[in-house]
């Protein structure tokens, strides 16, 4: 396995994350009884297949004539493929899923790609050049040879004084330079010289930095050069040892004789053993340096574990053996899933889905039994997503479904990036998206293909695992993913669309519907108070719903906002006949305020007119026969929804709908009580969609396990008064290459400053006082053409912007972006220059 941890990425490499290994479905899937009703989901009425709450979409028989047929999604029912094969008898590990599960994922800073992460080597404070390193080693070696030559030839005075202080005086001739008198003195001198030679060699190696020289020019070349170089050095050292050029053999023989007695050398076998031990001791350091054992093991085809790798305790269980199921006493279910993993019948989504299902079941002990039984029957197909899908049709990015991360690029080797982050992968996950993300870049910078599409894919995979719901909004034809990757596809204005959009967000409260609709219609009009607009809409929506049981359609709402007498008269008659006197007062108040100064009704009517076009005929219906997709379903089911907007022919209407969806999303997610499901809205183009109210709603998303991803061509697509609040509301920001200096200034201000160390070098001319020195300076200036100067270096701490506006505008290469990340726990990463390869 490589560190990418994905599959489906173009390229010849086969080391990818596990792909789908789904068995072919049978003609008749096994009937699984519903745990609550004791019946099969297919035997119940279609309306009973949904849990309490709004329906995600209309059934096929109630859709618009001519609409494309699509099977209804049954939430609460579980699609089952063929029963899994009997568990194998502990096959050996080796399947892609098995290796994927065993790959470590250490906890790291926000945004670090955790799959197979290995920390970089320690940073070198100042790397010495190769030339200086070689010169220093050569000088240290020559100095050591000179010093040893002076020692051996007796040119160093008092060289025997330390030895004479610790040995008997009768061993030596008189005088400070007198040599040994007895054999014991000669033996002591031999050992003394060997000790001094060892200290001299050690000091020469440390001073000459021979370890760095070996690492840089020998060890970094790898095998087999490392082993051959070590073998050559070992052979040369053995030759010098046995030629007694290096004092090794005689000192060892002297020490052995002094300990065991001289009679030990009368046995030739003992002598041979001693010589063998000396040769082995000389070879051992070179064998360690050359890693001969690893090379021999690699040649034989058997790997050797790392020296610091400790065997796992016998009580621990690897991830592919499902320890959580075994701890709960379901060993049979764990064995079934282990066999599914090792035989390749499960993919990464299956693993993540079943782990999440088991965590949910542990909170409800009554669900543990049915889940375990489902695992025994269907193996990796248990707890399947309501759509019946176990993977996406195609992946264009690298995902780690176990952690929810999607890799979008690699941190560049740039001085702006901290050393520990250079070269590491950058990934996004729900913990980061929960703080919301704002991406700004001109057209063609890669926002959609390199950021938006990978994020949508990651959320869709997490939805298949039952852990998230995603709403992706973009123009028709935008690369947000194929239709098969989504449960609901809404094509606004397309006659073949199977779903509509509910303008009122599925609510039955007129005031709530009016507030959200007013934000979507006129929230971008700075001169108009959205609260007054919401009051006007509430004065119309409340009476209409009381009279007809539903909210008005787009043409009817337009007539009421225009103040058409026939529309008001018909609504008044219906209210009087039903006896809704409170709603009559609301309608009378609207009649009195109509046409007054500052009345927002004309502006609302003009915006509603954008949706009252022949292209949208039949859309946005609200009668009893219309069942549009309700955004409220996102907070209840792991849905994958895509909305295609007609940006080319109806740009203003598309912006209005985008603004409305954003307002509905922030309102609905903030009001939900069950926040176990992560919900995310992805806007491929948020131009003129951000309002003051939605900025406040974005701030509240992180507390309700939700997030929003907004893409803009420039920050000026947002009203100027909202520039600072928007950048402060989102935790993650991305500035793509090609932004203007005005946008760069706003990002630089939001990212703040940091303390850095600066070095200022001032050159001063050297004036000599002596005639000879002045002559040398004159000669140097004549040869080089430059005056003799000296450098004055000033080092100080200053506060500097992390990225300046000019750097963001001109120093970010093509295909790169500067990304600042923060998670919901408050941890953050500095702005990083990232090469996007998503």
Coordinates of C-alpha atoms in Angstrom, one line a residue, residues 176-592:
X176 CA 60.5 12.2 32.2
X177 CA 61.3 10.9 28.8
X178 CA 62.8 7.6 29.9
X179 CA 61.4 4.5 28.2
X180 CA 60.4 1.1 29.7
X181 CA 63.0 -0.9 31.6
X182 CA 61.1 -4.2 32.0
X183 CA 58.7 -6.3 30.0
X184 CA 55.8 -5.1 32.1
X185 CA 56.6 -1.5 31.2
X186 CA 56.7 -2.4 27.5
X187 CA 53.3 -4.1 27.8
X188 CA 51.8 -1.1 29.6
X189 CA 53.2 1.2 26.9
X190 CA 51.5 -1.0 24.3
X191 CA 48.1 -0.7 25.9
X192 CA 48.6 3.0 26.6
X193 CA 49.3 3.7 23.0
X194 CA 46.2 1.7 21.9
X195 CA 44.1 3.8 24.3
X196 CA 45.5 7.0 23.0
X197 CA 45.0 5.9 19.4
X198 CA 41.4 5.2 20.1
X199 CA 40.8 8.6 21.7
X200 CA 42.6 10.3 18.8
X201 CA 40.5 8.4 16.2
X202 CA 37.3 9.3 18.1
X203 CA 38.3 13.0 18.3
X204 CA 39.3 13.1 14.7
X205 CA 35.9 11.6 13.7
X206 CA 33.9 14.0 15.8
X207 CA 35.9 17.1 14.7
X208 CA 35.9 16.1 11.1
X209 CA 32.2 15.2 11.1
X210 CA 32.8 11.9 9.5
X211 CA 29.4 10.6 10.5
X212 CA 27.6 13.3 8.4
X213 CA 30.1 12.7 5.5
X214 CA 29.2 8.9 5.6
X215 CA 25.5 9.6 5.8
X216 CA 25.4 12.1 3.0
X217 CA 27.7 10.4 0.5
X218 CA 27.4 6.7 1.4
X219 CA 24.3 5.9 3.3
X220 CA 21.9 8.0 1.2
X221 CA 22.9 6.1 -1.9
X222 CA 21.2 3.0 -0.4
X223 CA 22.0 -0.7 -1.1
X224 CA 24.0 -2.3 -2.5
X225 CA 26.4 0.7 -2.6
X226 CA 26.3 1.0 1.2
X227 CA 27.2 -2.7 1.7
X228 CA 30.0 -2.6 -0.8
X229 CA 31.5 0.6 0.6
X230 CA 31.3 -0.9 4.1
X231 CA 32.9 -4.1 2.9
X232 CA 35.8 -2.2 1.2
X233 CA 36.4 -0.2 4.4
X234 CA 36.3 -3.4 6.4
X235 CA 38.9 -5.1 4.2
X236 CA 41.2 -2.1 4.4
X237 CA 40.9 -1.9 8.2
X238 CA 41.6 -5.7 8.5
X239 CA 44.7 -5.3 6.4
X240 CA 46.0 -2.4 8.6
X241 CA 45.1 -4.3 11.8
X242 CA 47.0 -7.5 10.8
X243 CA 50.0 -5.4 9.5
X244 CA 50.0 -3.8 13.0
X245 CA 49.7 -0.3 11.5
X246 CA 46.7 0.1 13.7
X247 CA 47.4 -0.9 17.4
X248 CA 44.8 -3.5 17.9
X249 CA 46.3 -7.1 17.9
X250 CA 49.2 -6.6 20.3
X251 CA 47.2 -4.7 23.0
X252 CA 44.5 -7.4 23.0
X253 CA 47.2 -10.1 23.3
X254 CA 48.8 -8.2 26.2
X255 CA 45.5 -7.8 28.0
X256 CA 44.6 -11.4 27.6
X257 CA 48.0 -12.5 28.9
X258 CA 47.8 -10.2 31.9
X259 CA 44.3 -11.6 32.8
X260 CA 44.7 -15.3 32.0
X261 CA 48.4 -15.7 32.1
X262 CA 51.0 -16.1 29.4
X263 CA 50.6 -19.9 29.5
X264 CA 47.3 -19.6 27.6
X265 CA 49.3 -19.0 24.3
X266 CA 50.8 -22.5 24.5
X267 CA 47.5 -23.8 22.9
X268 CA 47.3 -23.0 19.2
X269 CA 43.5 -23.4 19.4
X270 CA 43.2 -20.6 21.9
X271 CA 45.4 -18.4 19.8
X272 CA 43.2 -19.1 16.7
X273 CA 40.1 -18.3 18.7
X274 CA 41.5 -15.0 19.9
X275 CA 42.5 -14.1 16.4
X276 CA 39.0 -14.9 15.2
X277 CA 37.4 -12.8 17.9
X278 CA 39.6 -9.9 16.9
X279 CA 38.7 -10.2 13.2
X280 CA 35.0 -10.5 14.1
X281 CA 35.2 -7.5 16.4
X282 CA 36.8 -5.4 13.6
X283 CA 34.1 -6.5 11.1
X284 CA 31.1 -6.0 13.4
X285 CA 30.9 -2.2 13.2
X286 CA 31.2 -2.3 9.4
X287 CA 28.4 -4.9 9.2
X288 CA 26.2 -2.6 11.2
X289 CA 27.0 0.4 9.1
X290 CA 26.6 -1.5 5.8
X291 CA 23.4 -3.2 7.0
X292 CA 24.6 -6.6 5.7
X293 CA 22.0 -8.6 7.5
X294 CA 19.1 -6.6 5.9
X295 CA 20.7 -6.9 2.5
X296 CA 21.1 -10.7 2.8
X297 CA 17.5 -11.1 4.1
X298 CA 16.3 -9.0 1.2
X299 CA 18.2 -11.2 -1.3
X300 CA 16.7 -14.3 0.2
X301 CA 13.2 -12.7 0.0
X302 CA 12.4 -12.5 3.7
X303 CA 12.0 -9.2 5.4
X304 CA 13.5 -8.5 8.8
X305 CA 11.5 -6.4 11.2
X306 CA 12.9 -3.0 12.2
X307 CA 15.0 -3.1 15.3
X308 CA 12.6 -0.9 17.2
X309 CA 9.5 -2.8 16.2
X310 CA 8.0 -4.6 19.2
X311 CA 5.8 -7.6 18.9
X312 CA 2.1 -6.8 19.6
X313 CA 0.9 -8.3 22.9
X314 CA -1.0 -11.5 22.6
X315 CA -4.1 -10.0 24.0
X316 CA -4.5 -7.3 21.3
X317 CA -6.5 -7.8 18.1
X318 CA -5.7 -6.1 14.8
X319 CA -8.2 -3.8 13.1
X320 CA -9.2 -6.3 10.4
X321 CA -10.3 -8.8 13.1
X322 CA -13.1 -6.5 14.4
X323 CA -12.1 -6.2 18.1
X324 CA -15.2 -4.2 19.0
X325 CA -17.5 -7.1 18.0
X326 CA -15.4 -9.6 19.8
X327 CA -15.4 -7.5 23.0
X328 CA -19.2 -7.4 22.8
X329 CA -19.3 -11.2 22.6
X330 CA -20.2 -11.6 18.9
X331 CA -17.2 -13.6 17.9
X332 CA -19.1 -15.3 15.1
X333 CA -20.0 -12.0 13.4
X334 CA -16.4 -10.9 13.8
X335 CA -15.1 -14.1 12.2
X336 CA -17.6 -13.5 9.3
X337 CA -16.4 -10.0 8.7
X338 CA -12.7 -11.0 9.1
X339 CA -13.2 -13.6 6.4
X340 CA -15.0 -11.0 4.2
X341 CA -12.1 -8.6 4.6
X342 CA -9.3 -11.1 3.9
X343 CA -11.1 -12.6 0.9
X344 CA -11.7 -9.2 -0.7
X345 CA -15.5 -9.3 -0.5
X346 CA -15.6 -6.0 1.3
X347 CA -14.4 -2.5 0.4
X348 CA -13.4 0.5 2.4
X349 CA -16.9 1.9 2.5
X350 CA -18.3 -1.4 3.9
X351 CA -15.8 -1.3 6.7
X352 CA -16.6 2.3 7.6
X353 CA -20.4 1.7 7.3
X354 CA -20.4 -1.4 9.6
X355 CA -18.1 0.3 12.1
X356 CA -20.5 3.2 12.3
X357 CA -23.5 1.0 12.5
X358 CA -22.0 -0.9 15.4
X359 CA -21.2 2.3 17.3
X360 CA -24.8 3.4 16.8
X361 CA -26.1 0.0 17.9
X362 CA -24.1 0.0 21.1
X363 CA -26.2 3.1 22.2
X364 CA -29.3 1.0 21.7
X365 CA -28.6 -2.5 23.1
X366 CA -31.8 -3.8 21.5
X367 CA -30.2 -3.3 18.0
X368 CA -27.1 -5.2 18.7
X369 CA -28.7 -8.6 18.1
X370 CA -30.4 -7.8 14.8
X371 CA -27.2 -6.2 13.5
X372 CA -25.1 -9.2 14.4
X373 CA -27.6 -11.5 12.8
X374 CA -27.6 -9.4 9.7
X375 CA -23.8 -9.7 9.5
X376 CA -24.0 -13.4 9.9
X377 CA -26.5 -13.6 7.0
X378 CA -25.1 -11.1 4.5
X379 CA -21.6 -10.3 5.7
X380 CA -20.3 -7.0 4.4
X381 CA -23.6 -6.1 2.9
X382 CA -25.3 -5.6 6.3
X383 CA -26.6 -2.2 7.3
X384 CA -26.6 -1.2 3.7
X385 CA -27.3 2.4 2.6
X386 CA -31.0 2.8 1.5
X387 CA -29.9 3.3 -2.1
X388 CA -28.3 -0.2 -2.1
X389 CA -25.0 1.3 -3.3
X390 CA -21.7 0.2 -1.7
X391 CA -19.4 2.6 -3.5
X392 CA -19.3 5.5 -5.9
X393 CA -19.2 4.8 -9.7
X394 CA -15.9 6.5 -10.0
X395 CA -13.5 8.4 -7.7
X396 CA -11.3 11.2 -8.9
X397 CA -9.5 11.9 -5.6
X398 CA -7.7 9.9 -2.9
X399 CA -9.9 9.1 0.1
X400 CA -9.5 7.4 3.4
X401 CA -13.1 6.6 4.4
X402 CA -12.0 5.3 7.8
X403 CA -11.0 8.8 8.9
X404 CA -13.3 10.7 6.5
X405 CA -10.3 12.4 4.9
X406 CA -9.9 13.4 1.3
X407 CA -6.5 14.4 0.0
X408 CA -6.5 17.5 -2.1
X409 CA -2.8 18.2 -2.5
X410 CA 0.7 18.3 -1.0
X411 CA 2.3 21.1 0.9
X412 CA 5.0 22.8 -1.2
X413 CA 8.6 23.0 -0.2
X414 CA 8.3 26.7 0.4
X415 CA 9.8 28.9 3.2
X416 CA 6.3 30.1 4.0
X417 CA 5.4 26.6 5.1
X418 CA 6.7 25.2 8.4
X419 CA 9.4 22.6 7.9
X420 CA 7.3 19.8 9.5
X421 CA 4.5 20.4 6.9
X422 CA 6.7 20.6 3.8
X423 CA 6.0 17.7 1.5
X424 CA 3.2 16.3 3.6
X425 CA -0.3 15.6 2.2
X426 CA -3.1 18.1 2.9
X427 CA -6.6 16.6 3.5
X428 CA -10.0 17.8 4.5
X429 CA -12.4 16.0 6.8
X430 CA -15.7 16.7 8.6
X431 CA -13.9 18.2 11.6
X432 CA -12.5 20.9 9.3
X433 CA -15.6 21.3 7.1
X434 CA -17.6 21.8 10.3
X435 CA -16.1 25.2 10.6
X436 CA -17.1 26.0 6.9
X437 CA -14.7 26.7 4.1
X438 CA -14.5 29.7 1.7
X439 CA -12.5 29.3 -1.5
X440 CA -11.7 32.3 -3.7
X441 CA -10.1 32.2 -7.1
X442 CA -10.7 33.4 -10.6
X443 CA -12.3 31.1 -13.3
X444 CA -9.9 28.4 -14.3
X445 CA -8.0 28.3 -11.1
X446 CA -9.2 24.8 -10.3
X447 CA -11.8 25.4 -7.5
X448 CA -14.4 23.0 -8.9
X449 CA -12.1 20.2 -10.2
X450 CA -9.5 20.3 -7.4
X451 CA -11.4 21.2 -4.3
X452 CA -15.2 21.2 -4.8
X453 CA -15.4 17.8 -6.6
X454 CA -13.1 16.0 -4.1
X455 CA -15.1 17.4 -1.1
X456 CA -18.4 16.3 -2.7
X457 CA -17.0 12.8 -3.3
X458 CA -15.8 12.5 0.3
X459 CA -19.1 13.5 1.7
X460 CA -20.9 11.1 -0.7
X461 CA -18.7 8.3 0.5
X462 CA -19.4 9.3 4.1
X463 CA -23.1 9.3 3.3
X464 CA -22.9 5.7 2.0
X465 CA -21.3 4.9 5.3
X466 CA -24.3 6.5 7.1
X467 CA -22.3 9.3 8.6
X468 CA -23.1 12.4 6.6
X469 CA -25.6 14.1 4.2
X470 CA -24.5 16.4 1.4
X471 CA -26.3 19.0 -0.8
X472 CA -24.2 20.0 -3.8
X473 CA -25.4 23.0 -5.8
X474 CA -23.9 24.1 -9.1
X475 CA -24.6 25.0 -12.6
X476 CA -25.9 22.5 -15.1
X477 CA -23.0 20.5 -16.5
X478 CA -20.6 21.4 -13.7
X479 CA -18.2 18.5 -12.7
X480 CA -19.8 17.7 -9.3
X481 CA -20.2 14.0 -10.1
X482 CA -22.3 11.7 -12.2
X483 CA -26.0 11.2 -11.6
X484 CA -25.3 7.6 -10.3
X485 CA -23.3 9.1 -7.4
X486 CA -26.4 10.8 -5.9
X487 CA -29.7 9.7 -4.4
X488 CA -31.6 12.8 -5.5
X489 CA -30.8 15.0 -8.6
X490 CA -32.8 18.2 -9.0
X491 CA -32.5 19.8 -12.5
X492 CA -34.2 23.1 -12.1
X493 CA -36.1 24.0 -15.3
X494 CA -35.4 20.7 -17.0
X495 CA -38.6 18.8 -18.0
X496 CA -37.1 15.5 -17.2
X497 CA -36.2 16.3 -13.6
X498 CA -37.8 13.8 -11.2
X499 CA -37.8 16.3 -8.3
X500 CA -38.6 19.9 -7.6
X501 CA -37.5 22.5 -5.0
X502 CA -39.7 23.5 -2.1
X503 CA -39.5 27.3 -1.8
X504 CA -40.7 27.1 1.8
X505 CA -38.2 24.4 3.0
X506 CA -40.8 21.9 4.0
X507 CA -42.0 24.0 7.0
X508 CA -45.7 24.6 8.0
X509 CA -45.0 27.7 10.0
X510 CA -45.9 30.9 7.9
X511 CA -43.5 33.1 9.9
X512 CA -40.6 30.7 9.5
X513 CA -41.3 30.2 5.8
X514 CA -41.6 34.0 5.3
X515 CA -38.3 34.7 7.0
X516 CA -36.4 32.2 4.9
X517 CA -38.1 33.2 1.7
X518 CA -37.5 36.9 2.3
X519 CA -33.8 36.2 2.8
X520 CA -33.6 34.3 -0.5
X521 CA -35.6 36.9 -2.5
X522 CA -34.2 40.2 -1.3
X523 CA -31.5 39.4 1.1
X524 CA -28.9 40.8 -1.2
X525 CA -30.7 44.2 -1.5
X526 CA -28.9 46.4 1.0
X527 CA -31.4 49.2 0.9
X528 CA -34.3 46.8 1.8
X529 CA -34.8 45.5 5.3
X530 CA -35.3 41.8 5.1
X531 CA -37.4 41.8 8.3
X532 CA -40.0 44.1 6.7
X533 CA -40.0 41.8 3.7
X534 CA -40.5 38.8 5.9
X535 CA -43.5 40.6 7.6
X536 CA -45.1 41.3 4.2
X537 CA -44.7 37.7 3.2
X538 CA -46.0 36.4 6.5
X539 CA -49.1 38.6 6.0
X540 CA -49.8 36.8 2.8
X541 CA -48.5 33.2 3.5
X542 CA -50.4 32.9 6.8
X543 CA -53.9 33.7 5.4
X544 CA -53.3 31.7 2.2
X545 CA -52.3 28.6 4.1
X546 CA -55.3 29.0 6.5
X547 CA -57.6 29.2 3.5
X548 CA -56.1 26.5 1.3
X549 CA -54.1 24.2 3.5
X550 CA -50.8 24.9 1.7
X551 CA -48.6 27.8 0.7
X552 CA -49.2 29.6 -2.6
X553 CA -47.4 28.6 -5.8
X554 CA -45.1 31.0 -7.6
X555 CA -47.9 32.6 -9.9
X556 CA -50.3 33.0 -7.0
X557 CA -47.6 34.5 -4.7
X558 CA -46.7 37.0 -7.5
X559 CA -50.4 38.1 -7.8
X560 CA -50.7 38.6 -4.1
X561 CA -47.5 40.7 -3.9
X562 CA -48.6 42.7 -6.9
X563 CA -51.9 43.4 -5.0
X564 CA -54.2 42.1 -7.7
X565 CA -57.8 42.8 -6.6
X566 CA -59.1 39.5 -7.8
X567 CA -56.5 37.6 -5.8
X568 CA -57.2 39.5 -2.7
X569 CA -60.9 39.2 -3.1
X570 CA -60.8 35.4 -3.6
X571 CA -58.5 35.0 -0.6
X572 CA -60.8 37.2 1.6
X573 CA -63.9 35.2 0.6
X574 CA -62.2 31.9 1.5
X575 CA -61.1 33.3 4.9
X576 CA -64.6 34.6 5.7
X577 CA -66.2 31.4 4.7
X578 CA -63.8 29.4 7.0
X579 CA -64.1 31.9 9.8
X580 CA -60.4 32.8 10.1
X581 CA -60.8 36.2 11.6
X582 CA -57.2 36.5 12.8
X583 CA -56.0 35.9 9.3
X584 CA -58.5 38.4 7.9
X585 CA -56.8 41.0 10.1
X586 CA -53.4 40.0 8.7
X587 CA -54.8 40.4 5.1
X588 CA -56.4 43.8 6.0
X589 CA -53.1 45.0 7.4
X590 CA -51.4 44.0 4.1
X591 CA -54.1 45.9 2.1
X592 CA -53.5 49.1 4.2

